mmCIF file of C-alpha atoms and ligand atoms in Angstrom:
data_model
loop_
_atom_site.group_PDB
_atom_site.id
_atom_site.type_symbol
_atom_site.label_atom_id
_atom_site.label_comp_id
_atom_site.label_asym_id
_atom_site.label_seq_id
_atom_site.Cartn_x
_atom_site.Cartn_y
_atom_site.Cartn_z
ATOM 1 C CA UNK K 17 -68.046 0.710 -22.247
ATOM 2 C CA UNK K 18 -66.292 2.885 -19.676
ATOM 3 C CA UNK K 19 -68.540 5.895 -18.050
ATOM 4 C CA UNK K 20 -66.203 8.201 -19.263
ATOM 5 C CA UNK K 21 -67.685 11.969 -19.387
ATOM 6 C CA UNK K 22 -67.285 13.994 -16.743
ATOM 7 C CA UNK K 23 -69.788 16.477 -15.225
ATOM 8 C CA UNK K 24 -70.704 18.797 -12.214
ATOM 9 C CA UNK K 25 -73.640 16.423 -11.299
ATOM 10 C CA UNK K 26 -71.813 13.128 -12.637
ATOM 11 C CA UNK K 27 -69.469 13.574 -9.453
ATOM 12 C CA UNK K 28 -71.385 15.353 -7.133
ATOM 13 C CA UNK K 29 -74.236 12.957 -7.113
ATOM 14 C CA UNK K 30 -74.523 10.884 -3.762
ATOM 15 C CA UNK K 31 -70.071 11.502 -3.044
ATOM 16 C CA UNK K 32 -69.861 10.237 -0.260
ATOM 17 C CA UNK K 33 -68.172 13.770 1.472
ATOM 18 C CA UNK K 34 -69.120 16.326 3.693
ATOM 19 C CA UNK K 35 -67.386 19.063 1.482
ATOM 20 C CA UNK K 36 -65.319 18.276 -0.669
ATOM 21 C CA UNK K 37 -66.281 18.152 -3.994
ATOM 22 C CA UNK K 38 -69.839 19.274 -3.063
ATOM 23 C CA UNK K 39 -69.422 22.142 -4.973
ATOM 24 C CA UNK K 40 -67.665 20.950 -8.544
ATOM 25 C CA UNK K 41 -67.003 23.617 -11.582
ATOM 26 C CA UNK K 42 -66.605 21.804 -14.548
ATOM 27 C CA UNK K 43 -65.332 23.259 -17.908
ATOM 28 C CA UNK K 44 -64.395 21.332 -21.345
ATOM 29 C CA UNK K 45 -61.606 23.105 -21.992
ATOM 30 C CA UNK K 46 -60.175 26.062 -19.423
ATOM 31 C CA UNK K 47 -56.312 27.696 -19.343
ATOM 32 C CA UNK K 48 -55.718 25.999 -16.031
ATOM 33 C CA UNK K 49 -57.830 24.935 -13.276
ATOM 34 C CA UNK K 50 -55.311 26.826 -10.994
ATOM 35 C CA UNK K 51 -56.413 30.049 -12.521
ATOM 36 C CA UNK K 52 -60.103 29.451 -11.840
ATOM 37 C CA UNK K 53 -60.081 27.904 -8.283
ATOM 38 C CA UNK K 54 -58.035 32.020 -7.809
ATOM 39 C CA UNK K 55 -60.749 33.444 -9.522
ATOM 40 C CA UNK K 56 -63.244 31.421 -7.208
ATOM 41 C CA UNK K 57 -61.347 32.376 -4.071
ATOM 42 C CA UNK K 58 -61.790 36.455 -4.632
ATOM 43 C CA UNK K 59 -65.503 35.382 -5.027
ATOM 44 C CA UNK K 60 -65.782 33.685 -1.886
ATOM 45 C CA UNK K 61 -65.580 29.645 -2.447
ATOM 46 C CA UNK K 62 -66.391 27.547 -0.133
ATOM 47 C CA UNK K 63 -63.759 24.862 0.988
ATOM 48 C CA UNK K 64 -63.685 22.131 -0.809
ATOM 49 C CA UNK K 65 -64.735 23.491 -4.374
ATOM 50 C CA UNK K 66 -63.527 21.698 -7.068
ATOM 51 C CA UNK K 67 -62.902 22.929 -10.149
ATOM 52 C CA UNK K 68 -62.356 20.596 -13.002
ATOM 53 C CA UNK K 69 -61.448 20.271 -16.682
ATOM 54 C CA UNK K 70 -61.382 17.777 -19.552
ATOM 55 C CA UNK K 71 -58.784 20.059 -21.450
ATOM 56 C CA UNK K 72 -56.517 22.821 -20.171
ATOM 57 C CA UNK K 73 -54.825 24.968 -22.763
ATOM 58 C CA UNK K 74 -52.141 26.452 -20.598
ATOM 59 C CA UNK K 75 -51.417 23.624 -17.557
ATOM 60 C CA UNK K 76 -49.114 24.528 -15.025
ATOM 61 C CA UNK K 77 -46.736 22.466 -13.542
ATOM 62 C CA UNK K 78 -44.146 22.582 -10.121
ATOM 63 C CA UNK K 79 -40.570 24.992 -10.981
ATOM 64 C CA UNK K 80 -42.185 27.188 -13.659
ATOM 65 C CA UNK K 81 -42.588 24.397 -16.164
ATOM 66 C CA UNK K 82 -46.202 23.468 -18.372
ATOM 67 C CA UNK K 83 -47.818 20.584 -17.580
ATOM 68 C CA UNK K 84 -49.730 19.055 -20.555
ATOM 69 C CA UNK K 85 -53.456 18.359 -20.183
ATOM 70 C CA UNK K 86 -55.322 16.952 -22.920
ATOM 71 C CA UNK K 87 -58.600 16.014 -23.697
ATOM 72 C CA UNK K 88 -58.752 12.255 -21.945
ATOM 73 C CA UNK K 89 -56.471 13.239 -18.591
ATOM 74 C CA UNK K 90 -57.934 14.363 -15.310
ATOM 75 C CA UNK K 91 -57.105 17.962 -14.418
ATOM 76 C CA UNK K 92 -58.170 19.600 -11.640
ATOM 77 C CA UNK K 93 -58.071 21.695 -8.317
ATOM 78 C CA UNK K 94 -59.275 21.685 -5.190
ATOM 79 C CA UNK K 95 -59.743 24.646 -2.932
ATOM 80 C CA UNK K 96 -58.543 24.539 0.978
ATOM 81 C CA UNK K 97 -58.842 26.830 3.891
ATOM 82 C CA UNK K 98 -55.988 24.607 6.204
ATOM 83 C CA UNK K 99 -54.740 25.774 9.547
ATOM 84 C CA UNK K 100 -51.264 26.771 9.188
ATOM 85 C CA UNK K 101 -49.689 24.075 11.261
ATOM 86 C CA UNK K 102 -50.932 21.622 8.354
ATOM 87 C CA UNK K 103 -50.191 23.266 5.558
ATOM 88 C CA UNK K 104 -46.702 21.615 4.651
ATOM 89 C CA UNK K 105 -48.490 17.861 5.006
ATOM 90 C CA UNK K 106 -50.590 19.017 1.924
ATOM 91 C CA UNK K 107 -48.249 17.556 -0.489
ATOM 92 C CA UNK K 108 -48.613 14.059 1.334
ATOM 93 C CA UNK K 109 -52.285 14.485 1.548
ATOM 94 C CA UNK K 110 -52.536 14.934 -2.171
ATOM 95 C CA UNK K 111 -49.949 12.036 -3.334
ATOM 96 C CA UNK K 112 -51.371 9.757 -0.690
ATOM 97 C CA UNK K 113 -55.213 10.327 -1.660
ATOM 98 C CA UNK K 114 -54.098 9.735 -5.533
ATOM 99 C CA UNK K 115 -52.447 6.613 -4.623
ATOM 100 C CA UNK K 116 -55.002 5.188 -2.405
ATOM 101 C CA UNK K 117 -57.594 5.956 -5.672
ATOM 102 C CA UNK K 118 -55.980 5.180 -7.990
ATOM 103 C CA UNK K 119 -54.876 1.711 -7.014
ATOM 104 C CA UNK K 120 -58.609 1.415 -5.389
ATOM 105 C CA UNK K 121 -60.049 1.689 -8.977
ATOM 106 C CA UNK K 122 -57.285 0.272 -11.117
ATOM 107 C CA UNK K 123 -55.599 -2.047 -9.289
ATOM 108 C CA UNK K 124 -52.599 -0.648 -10.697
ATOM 109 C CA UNK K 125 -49.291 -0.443 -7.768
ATOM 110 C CA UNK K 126 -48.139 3.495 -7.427
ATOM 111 C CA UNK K 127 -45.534 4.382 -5.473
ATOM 112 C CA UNK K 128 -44.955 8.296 -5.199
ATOM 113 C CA UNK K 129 -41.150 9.948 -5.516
ATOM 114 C CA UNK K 130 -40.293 12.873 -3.250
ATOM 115 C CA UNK K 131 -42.228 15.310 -2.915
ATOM 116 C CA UNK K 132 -44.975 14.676 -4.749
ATOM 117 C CA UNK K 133 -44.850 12.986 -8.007
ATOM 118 C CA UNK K 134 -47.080 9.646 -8.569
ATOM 119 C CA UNK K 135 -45.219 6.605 -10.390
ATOM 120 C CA UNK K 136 -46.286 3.738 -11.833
ATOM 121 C CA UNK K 137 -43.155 1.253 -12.971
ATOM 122 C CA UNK K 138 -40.658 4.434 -12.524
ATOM 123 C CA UNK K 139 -42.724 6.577 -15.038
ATOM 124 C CA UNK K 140 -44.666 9.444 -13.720
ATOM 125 C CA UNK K 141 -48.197 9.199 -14.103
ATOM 126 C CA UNK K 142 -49.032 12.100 -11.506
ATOM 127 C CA UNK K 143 -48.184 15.306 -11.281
ATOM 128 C CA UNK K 144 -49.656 17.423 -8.305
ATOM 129 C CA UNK K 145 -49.158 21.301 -7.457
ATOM 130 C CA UNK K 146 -50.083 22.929 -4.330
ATOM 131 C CA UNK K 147 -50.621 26.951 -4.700
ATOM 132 C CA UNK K 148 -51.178 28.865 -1.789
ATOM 133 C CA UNK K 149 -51.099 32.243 0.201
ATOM 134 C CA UNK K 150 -49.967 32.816 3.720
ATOM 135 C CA UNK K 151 -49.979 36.464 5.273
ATOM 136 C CA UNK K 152 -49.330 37.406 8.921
ATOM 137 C CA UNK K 153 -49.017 33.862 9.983
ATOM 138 C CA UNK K 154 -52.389 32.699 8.733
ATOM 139 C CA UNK K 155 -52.987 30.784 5.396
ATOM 140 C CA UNK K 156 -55.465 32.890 3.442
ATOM 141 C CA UNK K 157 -55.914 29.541 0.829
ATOM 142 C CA UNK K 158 -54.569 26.337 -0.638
ATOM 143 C CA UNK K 159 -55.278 25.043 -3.643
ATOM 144 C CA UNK K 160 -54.214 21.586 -4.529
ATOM 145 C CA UNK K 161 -53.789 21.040 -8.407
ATOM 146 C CA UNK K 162 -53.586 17.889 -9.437
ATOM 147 C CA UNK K 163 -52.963 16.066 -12.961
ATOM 148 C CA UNK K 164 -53.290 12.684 -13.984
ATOM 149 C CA UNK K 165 -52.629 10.700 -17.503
ATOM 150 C CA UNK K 166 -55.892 8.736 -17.535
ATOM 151 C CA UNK K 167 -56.369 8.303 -21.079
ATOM 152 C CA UNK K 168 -53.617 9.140 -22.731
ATOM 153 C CA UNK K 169 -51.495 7.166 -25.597
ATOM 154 C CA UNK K 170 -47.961 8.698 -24.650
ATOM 155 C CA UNK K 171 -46.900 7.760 -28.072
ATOM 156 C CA UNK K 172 -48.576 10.419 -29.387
ATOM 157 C CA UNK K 173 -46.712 12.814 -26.999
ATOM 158 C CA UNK K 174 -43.036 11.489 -27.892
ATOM 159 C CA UNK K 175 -41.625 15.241 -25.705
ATOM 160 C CA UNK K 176 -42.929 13.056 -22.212
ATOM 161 C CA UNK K 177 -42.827 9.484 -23.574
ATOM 162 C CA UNK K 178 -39.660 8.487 -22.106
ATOM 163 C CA UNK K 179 -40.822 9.641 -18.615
ATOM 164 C CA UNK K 180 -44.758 9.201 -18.713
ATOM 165 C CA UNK K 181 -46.640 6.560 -18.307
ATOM 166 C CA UNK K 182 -50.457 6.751 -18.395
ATOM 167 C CA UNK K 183 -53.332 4.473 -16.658
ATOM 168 C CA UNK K 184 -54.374 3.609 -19.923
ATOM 169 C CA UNK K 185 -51.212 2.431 -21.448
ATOM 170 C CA UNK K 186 -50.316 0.711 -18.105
ATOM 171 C CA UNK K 187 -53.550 -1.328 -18.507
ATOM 172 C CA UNK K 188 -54.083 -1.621 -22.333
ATOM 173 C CA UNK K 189 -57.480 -0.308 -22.027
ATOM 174 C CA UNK K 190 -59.605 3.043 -20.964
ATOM 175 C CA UNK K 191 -60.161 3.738 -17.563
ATOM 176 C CA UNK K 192 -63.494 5.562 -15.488
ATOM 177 C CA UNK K 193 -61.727 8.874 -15.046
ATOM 178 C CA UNK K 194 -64.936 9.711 -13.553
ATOM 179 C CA UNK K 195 -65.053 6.459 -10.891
ATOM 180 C CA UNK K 196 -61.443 7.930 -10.119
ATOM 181 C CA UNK K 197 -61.987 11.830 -9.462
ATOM 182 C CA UNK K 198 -65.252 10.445 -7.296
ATOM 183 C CA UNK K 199 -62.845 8.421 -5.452
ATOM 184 C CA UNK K 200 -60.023 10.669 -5.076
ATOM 185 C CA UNK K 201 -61.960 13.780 -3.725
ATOM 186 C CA UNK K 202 -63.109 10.999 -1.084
ATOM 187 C CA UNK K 203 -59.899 10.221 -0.363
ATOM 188 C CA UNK K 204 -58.799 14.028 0.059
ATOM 189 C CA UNK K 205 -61.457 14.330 2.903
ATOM 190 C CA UNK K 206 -60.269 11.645 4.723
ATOM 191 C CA UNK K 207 -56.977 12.784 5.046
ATOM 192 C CA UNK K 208 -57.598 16.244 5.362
ATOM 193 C CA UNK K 209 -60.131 15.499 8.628
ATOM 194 C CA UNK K 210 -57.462 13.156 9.744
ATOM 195 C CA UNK K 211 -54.903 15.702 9.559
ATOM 196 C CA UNK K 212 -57.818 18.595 10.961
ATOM 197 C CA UNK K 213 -58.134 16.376 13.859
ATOM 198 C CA UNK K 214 -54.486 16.196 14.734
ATOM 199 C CA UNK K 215 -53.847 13.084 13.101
ATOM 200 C CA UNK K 216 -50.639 12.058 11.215
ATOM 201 C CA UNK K 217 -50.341 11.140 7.699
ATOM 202 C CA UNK K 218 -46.879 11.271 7.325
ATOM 203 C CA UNK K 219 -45.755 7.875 8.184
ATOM 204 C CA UNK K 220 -47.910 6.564 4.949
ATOM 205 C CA UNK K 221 -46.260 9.009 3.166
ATOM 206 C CA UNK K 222 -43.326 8.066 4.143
ATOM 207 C CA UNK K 223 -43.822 4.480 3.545
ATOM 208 C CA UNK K 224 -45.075 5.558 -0.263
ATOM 209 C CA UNK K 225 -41.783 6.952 -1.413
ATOM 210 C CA UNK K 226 -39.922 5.246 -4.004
ATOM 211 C CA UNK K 227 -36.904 7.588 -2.796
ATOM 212 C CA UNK K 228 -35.471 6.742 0.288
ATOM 213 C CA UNK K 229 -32.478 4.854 0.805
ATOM 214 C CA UNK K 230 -31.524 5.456 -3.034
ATOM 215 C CA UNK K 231 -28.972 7.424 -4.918
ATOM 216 C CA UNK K 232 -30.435 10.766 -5.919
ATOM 217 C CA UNK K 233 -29.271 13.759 -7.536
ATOM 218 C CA UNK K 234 -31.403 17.026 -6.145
ATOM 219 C CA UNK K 235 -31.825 20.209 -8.003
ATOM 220 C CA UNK K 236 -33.166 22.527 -5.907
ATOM 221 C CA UNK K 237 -32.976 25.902 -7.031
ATOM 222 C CA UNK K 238 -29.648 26.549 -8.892
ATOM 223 C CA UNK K 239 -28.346 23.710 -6.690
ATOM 224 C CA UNK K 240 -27.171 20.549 -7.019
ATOM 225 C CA UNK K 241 -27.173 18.155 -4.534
ATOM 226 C CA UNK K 242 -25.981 14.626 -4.648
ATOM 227 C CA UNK K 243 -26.274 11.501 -2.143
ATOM 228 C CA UNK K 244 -28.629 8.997 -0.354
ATOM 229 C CA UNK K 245 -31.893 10.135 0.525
ATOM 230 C CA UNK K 246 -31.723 8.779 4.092
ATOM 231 C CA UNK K 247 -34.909 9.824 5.199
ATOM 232 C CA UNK K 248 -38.059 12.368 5.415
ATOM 233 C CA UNK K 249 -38.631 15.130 8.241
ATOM 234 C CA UNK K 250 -42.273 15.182 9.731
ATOM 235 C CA UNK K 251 -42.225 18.910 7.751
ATOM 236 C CA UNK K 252 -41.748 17.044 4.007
ATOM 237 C CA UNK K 253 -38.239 17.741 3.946
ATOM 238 C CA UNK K 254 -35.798 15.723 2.290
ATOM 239 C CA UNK K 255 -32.450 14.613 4.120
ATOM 240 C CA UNK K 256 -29.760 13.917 2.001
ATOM 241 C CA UNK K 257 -26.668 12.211 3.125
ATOM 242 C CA UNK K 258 -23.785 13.284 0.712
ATOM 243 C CA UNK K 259 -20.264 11.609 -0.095
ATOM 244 C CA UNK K 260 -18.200 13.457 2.689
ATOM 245 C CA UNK K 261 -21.003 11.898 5.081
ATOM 246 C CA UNK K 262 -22.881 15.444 5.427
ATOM 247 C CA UNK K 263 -26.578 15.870 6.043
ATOM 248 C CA UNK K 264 -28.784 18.273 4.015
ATOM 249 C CA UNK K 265 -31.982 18.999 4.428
ATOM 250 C CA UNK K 266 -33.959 19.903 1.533
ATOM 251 C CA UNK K 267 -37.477 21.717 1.536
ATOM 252 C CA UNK K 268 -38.068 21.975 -2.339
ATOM 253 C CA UNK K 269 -36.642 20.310 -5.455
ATOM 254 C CA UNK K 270 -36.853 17.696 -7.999
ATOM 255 C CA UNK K 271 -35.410 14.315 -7.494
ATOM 256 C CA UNK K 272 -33.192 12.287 -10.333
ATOM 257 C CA UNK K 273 -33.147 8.595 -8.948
ATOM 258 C CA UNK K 274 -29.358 8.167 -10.385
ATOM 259 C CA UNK K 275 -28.885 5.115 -12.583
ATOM 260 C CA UNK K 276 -32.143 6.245 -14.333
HETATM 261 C C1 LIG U 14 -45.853 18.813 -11.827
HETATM 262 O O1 LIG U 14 -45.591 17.624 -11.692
HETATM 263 O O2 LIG U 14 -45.030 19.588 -12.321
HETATM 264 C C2 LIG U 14 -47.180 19.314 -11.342
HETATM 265 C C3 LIG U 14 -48.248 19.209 -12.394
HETATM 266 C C4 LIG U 14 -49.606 19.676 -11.889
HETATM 267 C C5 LIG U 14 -50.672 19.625 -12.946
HETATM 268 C C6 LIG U 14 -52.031 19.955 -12.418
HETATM 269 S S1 LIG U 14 -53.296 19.618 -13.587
HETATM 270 C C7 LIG U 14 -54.463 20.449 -12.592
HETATM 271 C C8 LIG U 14 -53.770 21.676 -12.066
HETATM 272 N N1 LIG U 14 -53.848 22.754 -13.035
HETATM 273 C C9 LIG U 14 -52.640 23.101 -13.499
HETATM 274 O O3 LIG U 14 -52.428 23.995 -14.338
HETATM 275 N N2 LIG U 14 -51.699 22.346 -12.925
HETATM 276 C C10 LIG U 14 -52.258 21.388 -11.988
#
């Protein structure tokens, strides 16, 4: 039988962190974990709170859109303090540290399509957003949201099924959501010091993405950009090289791998 309930003391107990995740909020059911970690903020946190939930009734997800979050998934939200000059490698942090668990406790291959979404097989399985508040040059907070289809039998969600996947369905059998958040909030440390101490994380990030070298189509904002994504910029950005042999660079979107 898979350990399968999750708790404040469940994951806190010997994690193997110095602060993250050494303060965990958990709640069945919440509107979104995003909400809360705010709420938490104005009250002080301390970095690396985590606030997690089995259910959220109003999930968020990146460009406006909802993010569904039933009972059986792992939602939740981590609360930063980063120095600005890392703040735009928190997207790679976050896709990196779900890959690296993920795969740790599955043994299921991820690969992660610009920015931040997690595949398994070409279906998402991931979805991570990063919320955060920058005034006079200094980053106030970050909070990384992130949202994974643990348990879930897409076929009972037929609005996602031709894009989801889930761990479950991927294996044919339940997996230790709580052996994964343990390991992911690990994983979030590690590259968070690394990136603290001046270290790079980029070039695994890099090396993650499904996207590069393919045929995309870009919508970013009312835009639409097609073309190869040729590479990555040390910032996140995306550089696209279109037909007439032109080269955009792209800070925020949502990749279409054309053909799919
Ligand atoms: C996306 O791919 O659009 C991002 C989805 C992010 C979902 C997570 S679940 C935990 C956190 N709480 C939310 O309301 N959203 C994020």
């Amino acid at each position: 039988m898979v350990e399968n309930s999750l708790s404040a003391a469940s994951i806190i107990s010997n994690l193997e962190t110095r602060f993250v995740g050494q303060r965990v909020i958990y709640y069945p059911s919440l509107t979104s974990t995003m909400d809360v970690a705010r709420r938490e903020i104005q009250q002080g946190a301390v970095e690396g709170t985590v606030i997690v939930a089995d259910e959220q009734t109003v999930g968020r997800g990146r460009l406006k859109r909802t993010w569904l979050s039933p009972k059986g998934n792992i939602a939740l939200s981590v609360i930063l303090y980063p120095e600005i000059a890392y703040l735009s490698s928190l997207i790679m942090l976050a896709s990196l540290a779900v890959v690296r668990s993920v795969e740790a406790v599955t043994g299921l291959k991820l690969e992660i399509k610009w920015p931040n979404d997690v595949l398994i097989n070409g279906r998402k399985v991931c979805g991570i957003l990063i919320e955060n508040d920058v005034r006079g040059g200094m980053v106030n907070y970050a909070i990384i949201g992130i949202g994974i289809n643990a348990n879930l039998r897409l076929a009972d969600f037929p609005e996602i099924l031709p894009v989801a996947t889930s761990l479950s369905d991927e294996l044919g059998r339940e997996v230790s959501r709580l052996n994964i958040v343990r390991r992911l909030l690990v994983e979030v440390e590690k590259l968070y010091l690394t990136l603290s101490a001046g270290g790079s994380i980029y070039e695994e990030w890099r090396d993650s993405l499904v996207t590069l070298g393919k045929e995309v189509r870009v919508k970013s904002g009312e835009t639409i950009y097609e073309g190869v994504a040729e590479s990555v910029d040390r910032d996140g950005s995306l550089l696209l090289r279109g037909p007439d042999d032109s080269l955009t660079r792209i800070i925020a979107g949502d990749v279409t791998l054309r053909g799919d």
